[in-house]
mmCIF file with all atom_site columns, C-alpha atoms in Angstrom:
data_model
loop_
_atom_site.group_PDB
_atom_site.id
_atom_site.type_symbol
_atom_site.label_atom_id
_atom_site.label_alt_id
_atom_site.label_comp_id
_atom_site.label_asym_id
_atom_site.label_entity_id
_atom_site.label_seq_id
_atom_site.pdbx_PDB_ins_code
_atom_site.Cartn_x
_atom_site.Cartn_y
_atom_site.Cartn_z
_atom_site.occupancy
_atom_site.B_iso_or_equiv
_atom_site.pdbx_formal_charge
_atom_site.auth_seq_id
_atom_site.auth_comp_id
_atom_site.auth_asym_id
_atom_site.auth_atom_id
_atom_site.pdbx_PDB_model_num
ATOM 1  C CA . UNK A 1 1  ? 63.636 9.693  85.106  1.00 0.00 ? 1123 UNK A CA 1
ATOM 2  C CA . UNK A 1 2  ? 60.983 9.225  82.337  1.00 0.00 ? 1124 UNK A CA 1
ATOM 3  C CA . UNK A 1 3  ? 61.960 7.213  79.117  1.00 0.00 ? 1125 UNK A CA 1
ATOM 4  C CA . UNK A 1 4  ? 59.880 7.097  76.254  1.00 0.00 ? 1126 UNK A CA 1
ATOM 5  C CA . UNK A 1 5  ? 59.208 8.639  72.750  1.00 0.00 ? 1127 UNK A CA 1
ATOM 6  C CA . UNK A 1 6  ? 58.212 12.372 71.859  1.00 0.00 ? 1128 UNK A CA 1
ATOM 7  C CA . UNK A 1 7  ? 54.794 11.114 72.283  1.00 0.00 ? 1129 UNK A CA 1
ATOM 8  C CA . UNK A 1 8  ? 51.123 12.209 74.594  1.00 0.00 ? 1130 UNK A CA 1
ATOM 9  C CA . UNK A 1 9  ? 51.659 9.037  75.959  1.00 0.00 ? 1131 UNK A CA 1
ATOM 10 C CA . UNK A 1 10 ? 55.174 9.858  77.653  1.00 0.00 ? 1132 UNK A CA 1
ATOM 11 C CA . UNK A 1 11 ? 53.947 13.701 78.249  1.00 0.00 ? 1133 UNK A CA 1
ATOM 12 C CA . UNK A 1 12 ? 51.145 12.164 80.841  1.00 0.00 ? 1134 UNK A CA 1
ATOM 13 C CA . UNK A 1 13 ? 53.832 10.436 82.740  1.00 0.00 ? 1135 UNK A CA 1
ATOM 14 C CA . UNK A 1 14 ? 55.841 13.296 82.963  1.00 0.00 ? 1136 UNK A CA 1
ATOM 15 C CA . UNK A 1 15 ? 53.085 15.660 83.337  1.00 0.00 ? 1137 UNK A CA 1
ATOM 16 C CA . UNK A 1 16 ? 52.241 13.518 86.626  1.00 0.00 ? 1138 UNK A CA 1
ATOM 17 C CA . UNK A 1 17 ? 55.500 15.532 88.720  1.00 0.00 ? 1139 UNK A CA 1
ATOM 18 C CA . UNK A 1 18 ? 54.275 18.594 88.052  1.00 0.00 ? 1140 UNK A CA 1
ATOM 19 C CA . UNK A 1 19 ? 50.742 17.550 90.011  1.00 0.00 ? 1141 UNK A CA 1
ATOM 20 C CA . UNK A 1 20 ? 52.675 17.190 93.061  1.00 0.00 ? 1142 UNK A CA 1
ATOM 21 C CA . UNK A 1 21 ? 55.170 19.793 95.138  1.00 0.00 ? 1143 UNK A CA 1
ATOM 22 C CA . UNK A 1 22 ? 58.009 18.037 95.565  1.00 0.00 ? 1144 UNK A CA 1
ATOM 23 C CA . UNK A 1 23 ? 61.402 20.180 96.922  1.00 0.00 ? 1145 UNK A CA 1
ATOM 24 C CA . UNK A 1 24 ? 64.493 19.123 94.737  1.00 0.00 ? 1146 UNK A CA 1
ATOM 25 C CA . UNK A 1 25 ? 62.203 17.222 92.096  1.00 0.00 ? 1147 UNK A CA 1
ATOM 26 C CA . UNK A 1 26 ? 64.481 17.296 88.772  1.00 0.00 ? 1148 UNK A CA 1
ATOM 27 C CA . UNK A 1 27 ? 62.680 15.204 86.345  1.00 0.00 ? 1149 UNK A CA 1
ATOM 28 C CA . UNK A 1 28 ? 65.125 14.105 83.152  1.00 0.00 ? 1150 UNK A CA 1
ATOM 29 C CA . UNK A 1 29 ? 63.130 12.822 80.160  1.00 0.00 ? 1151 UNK A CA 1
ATOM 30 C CA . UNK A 1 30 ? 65.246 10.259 77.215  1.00 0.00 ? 1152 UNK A CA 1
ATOM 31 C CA . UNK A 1 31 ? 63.405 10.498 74.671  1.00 0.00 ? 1153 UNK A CA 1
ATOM 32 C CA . UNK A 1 32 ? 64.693 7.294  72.744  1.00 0.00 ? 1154 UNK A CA 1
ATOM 33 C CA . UNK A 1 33 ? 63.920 8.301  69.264  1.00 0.00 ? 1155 UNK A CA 1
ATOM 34 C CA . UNK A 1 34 ? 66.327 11.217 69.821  1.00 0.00 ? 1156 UNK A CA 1
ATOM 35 C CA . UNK A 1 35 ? 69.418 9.486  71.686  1.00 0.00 ? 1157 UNK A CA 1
ATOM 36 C CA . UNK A 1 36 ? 71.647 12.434 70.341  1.00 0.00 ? 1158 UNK A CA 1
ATOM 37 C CA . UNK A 1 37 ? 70.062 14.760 72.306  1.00 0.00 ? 1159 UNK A CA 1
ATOM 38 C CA . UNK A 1 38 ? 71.080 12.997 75.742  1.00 0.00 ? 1160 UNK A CA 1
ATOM 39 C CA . UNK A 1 39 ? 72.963 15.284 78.173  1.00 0.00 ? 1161 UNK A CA 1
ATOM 40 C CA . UNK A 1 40 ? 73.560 12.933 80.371  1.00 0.00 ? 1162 UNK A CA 1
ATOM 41 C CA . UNK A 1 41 ? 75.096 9.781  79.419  1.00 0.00 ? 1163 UNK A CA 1
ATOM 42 C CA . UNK A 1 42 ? 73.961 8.060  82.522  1.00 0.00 ? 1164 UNK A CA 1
ATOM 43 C CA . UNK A 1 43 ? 70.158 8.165  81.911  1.00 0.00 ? 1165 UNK A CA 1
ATOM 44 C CA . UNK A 1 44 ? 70.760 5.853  79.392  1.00 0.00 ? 1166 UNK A CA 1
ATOM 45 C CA . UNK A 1 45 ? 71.005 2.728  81.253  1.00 0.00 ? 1167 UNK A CA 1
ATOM 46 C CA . UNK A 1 46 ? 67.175 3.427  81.825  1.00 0.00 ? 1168 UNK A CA 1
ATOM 47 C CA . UNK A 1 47 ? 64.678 1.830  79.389  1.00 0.00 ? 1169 UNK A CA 1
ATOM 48 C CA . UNK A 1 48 ? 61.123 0.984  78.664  1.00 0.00 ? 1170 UNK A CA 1
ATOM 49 C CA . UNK A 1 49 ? 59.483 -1.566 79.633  1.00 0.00 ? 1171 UNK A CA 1
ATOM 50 C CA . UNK A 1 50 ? 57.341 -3.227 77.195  1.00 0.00 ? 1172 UNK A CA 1
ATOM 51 C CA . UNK A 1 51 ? 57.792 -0.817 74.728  1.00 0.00 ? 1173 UNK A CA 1
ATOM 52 C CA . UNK A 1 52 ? 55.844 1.702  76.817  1.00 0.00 ? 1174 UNK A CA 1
ATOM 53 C CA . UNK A 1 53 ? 56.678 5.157  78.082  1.00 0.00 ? 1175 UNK A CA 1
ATOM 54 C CA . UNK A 1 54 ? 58.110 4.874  81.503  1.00 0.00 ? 1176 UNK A CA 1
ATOM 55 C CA . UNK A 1 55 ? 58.727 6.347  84.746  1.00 0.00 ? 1177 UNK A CA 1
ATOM 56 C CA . UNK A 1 56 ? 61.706 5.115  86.841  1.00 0.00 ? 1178 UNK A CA 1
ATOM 57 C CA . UNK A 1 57 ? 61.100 7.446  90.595  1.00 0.00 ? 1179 UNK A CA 1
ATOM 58 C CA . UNK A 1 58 ? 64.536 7.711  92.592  1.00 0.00 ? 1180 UNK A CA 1
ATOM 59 C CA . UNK A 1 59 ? 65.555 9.246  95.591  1.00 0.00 ? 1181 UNK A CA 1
ATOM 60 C CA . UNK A 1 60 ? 69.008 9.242  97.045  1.00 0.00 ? 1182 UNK A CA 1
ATOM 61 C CA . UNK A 1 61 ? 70.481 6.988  94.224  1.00 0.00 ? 1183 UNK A CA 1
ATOM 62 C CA . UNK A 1 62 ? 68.084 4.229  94.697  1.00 0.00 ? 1184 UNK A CA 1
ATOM 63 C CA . UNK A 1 63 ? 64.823 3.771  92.104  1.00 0.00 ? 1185 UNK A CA 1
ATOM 64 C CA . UNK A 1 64 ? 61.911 2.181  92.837  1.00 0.00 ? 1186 UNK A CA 1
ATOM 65 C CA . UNK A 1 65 ? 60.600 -0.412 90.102  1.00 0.00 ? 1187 UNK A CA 1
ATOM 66 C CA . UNK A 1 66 ? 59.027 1.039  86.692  1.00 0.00 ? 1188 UNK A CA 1
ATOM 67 C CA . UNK A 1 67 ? 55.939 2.397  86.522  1.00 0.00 ? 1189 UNK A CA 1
ATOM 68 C CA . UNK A 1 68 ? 54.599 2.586  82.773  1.00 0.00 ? 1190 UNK A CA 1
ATOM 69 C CA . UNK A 1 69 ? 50.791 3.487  83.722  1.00 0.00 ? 1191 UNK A CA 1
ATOM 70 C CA . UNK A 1 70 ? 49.862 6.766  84.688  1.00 0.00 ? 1192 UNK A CA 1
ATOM 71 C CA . UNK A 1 71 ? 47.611 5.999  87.822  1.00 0.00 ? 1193 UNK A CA 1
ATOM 72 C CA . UNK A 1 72 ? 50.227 3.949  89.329  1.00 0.00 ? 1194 UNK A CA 1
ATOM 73 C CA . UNK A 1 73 ? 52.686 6.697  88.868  1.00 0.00 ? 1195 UNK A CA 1
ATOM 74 C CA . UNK A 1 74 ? 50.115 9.144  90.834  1.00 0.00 ? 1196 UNK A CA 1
ATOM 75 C CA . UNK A 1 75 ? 49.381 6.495  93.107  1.00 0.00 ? 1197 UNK A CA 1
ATOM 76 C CA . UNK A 1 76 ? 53.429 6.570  94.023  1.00 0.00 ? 1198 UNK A CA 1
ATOM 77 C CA . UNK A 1 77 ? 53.307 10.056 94.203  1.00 0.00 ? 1199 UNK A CA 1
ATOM 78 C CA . UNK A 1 78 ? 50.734 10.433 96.090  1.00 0.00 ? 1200 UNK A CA 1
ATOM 79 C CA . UNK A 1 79 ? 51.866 8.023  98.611  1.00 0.00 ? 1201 UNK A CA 1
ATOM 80 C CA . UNK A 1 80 ? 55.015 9.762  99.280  1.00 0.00 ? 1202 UNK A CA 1
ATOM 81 C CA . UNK A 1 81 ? 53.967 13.532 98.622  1.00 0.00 ? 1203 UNK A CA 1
ATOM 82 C CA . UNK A 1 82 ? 50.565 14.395 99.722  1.00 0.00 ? 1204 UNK A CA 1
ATOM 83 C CA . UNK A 1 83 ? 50.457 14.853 103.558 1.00 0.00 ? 1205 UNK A CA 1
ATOM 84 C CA . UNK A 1 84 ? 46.675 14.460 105.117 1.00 0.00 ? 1206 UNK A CA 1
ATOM 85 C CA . UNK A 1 85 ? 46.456 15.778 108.465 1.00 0.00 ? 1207 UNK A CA 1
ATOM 86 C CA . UNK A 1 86 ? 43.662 13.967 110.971 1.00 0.00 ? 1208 UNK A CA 1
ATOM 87 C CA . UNK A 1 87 ? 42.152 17.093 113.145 1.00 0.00 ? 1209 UNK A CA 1
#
């Protein structure tokens, strides 16, 4: 889930999920100047954190903690989705 405004700021988090291949990935984006346009009610318990665009990553109905800065966010992607084989 990304939260943030209609900004470049919130486009490079999201933008960092579609670096990655990740099976299943649905990334939903609140943009909070634009609450009417929610679909889903439920995204909106998720907020930013210091006033900053940010990326809550969740798998199986659990999140991890917020990541608001974009190399973190890669970081956590990385971690879990790039797959280096030792030969």
């Amino acid at each position: 889930h990304f939260v943030g405004p209609d900004d470049e700021k919130t486009r490079e988090l999201l933008n960092v999920a579609s670096d990655y291949y990740v099976p299943g990935l649905i990334s939903i984006l609140l943009i909070v100047d634009k609450p009417e346009e929610v679909t889903r009610k439920s995204v909106t318990q998720f907020k930013m954190v210091r006033n900053l665009p940010t990326a809550y990553c969740c798998h199986n109905k659990q999140c991890a903690l917020p990541i608001t800065d974009v190399k973190l966010l890669h970081e956590e992607f990385a971690a879990k989705y790039l797959h280096i084989e030792d030969n």
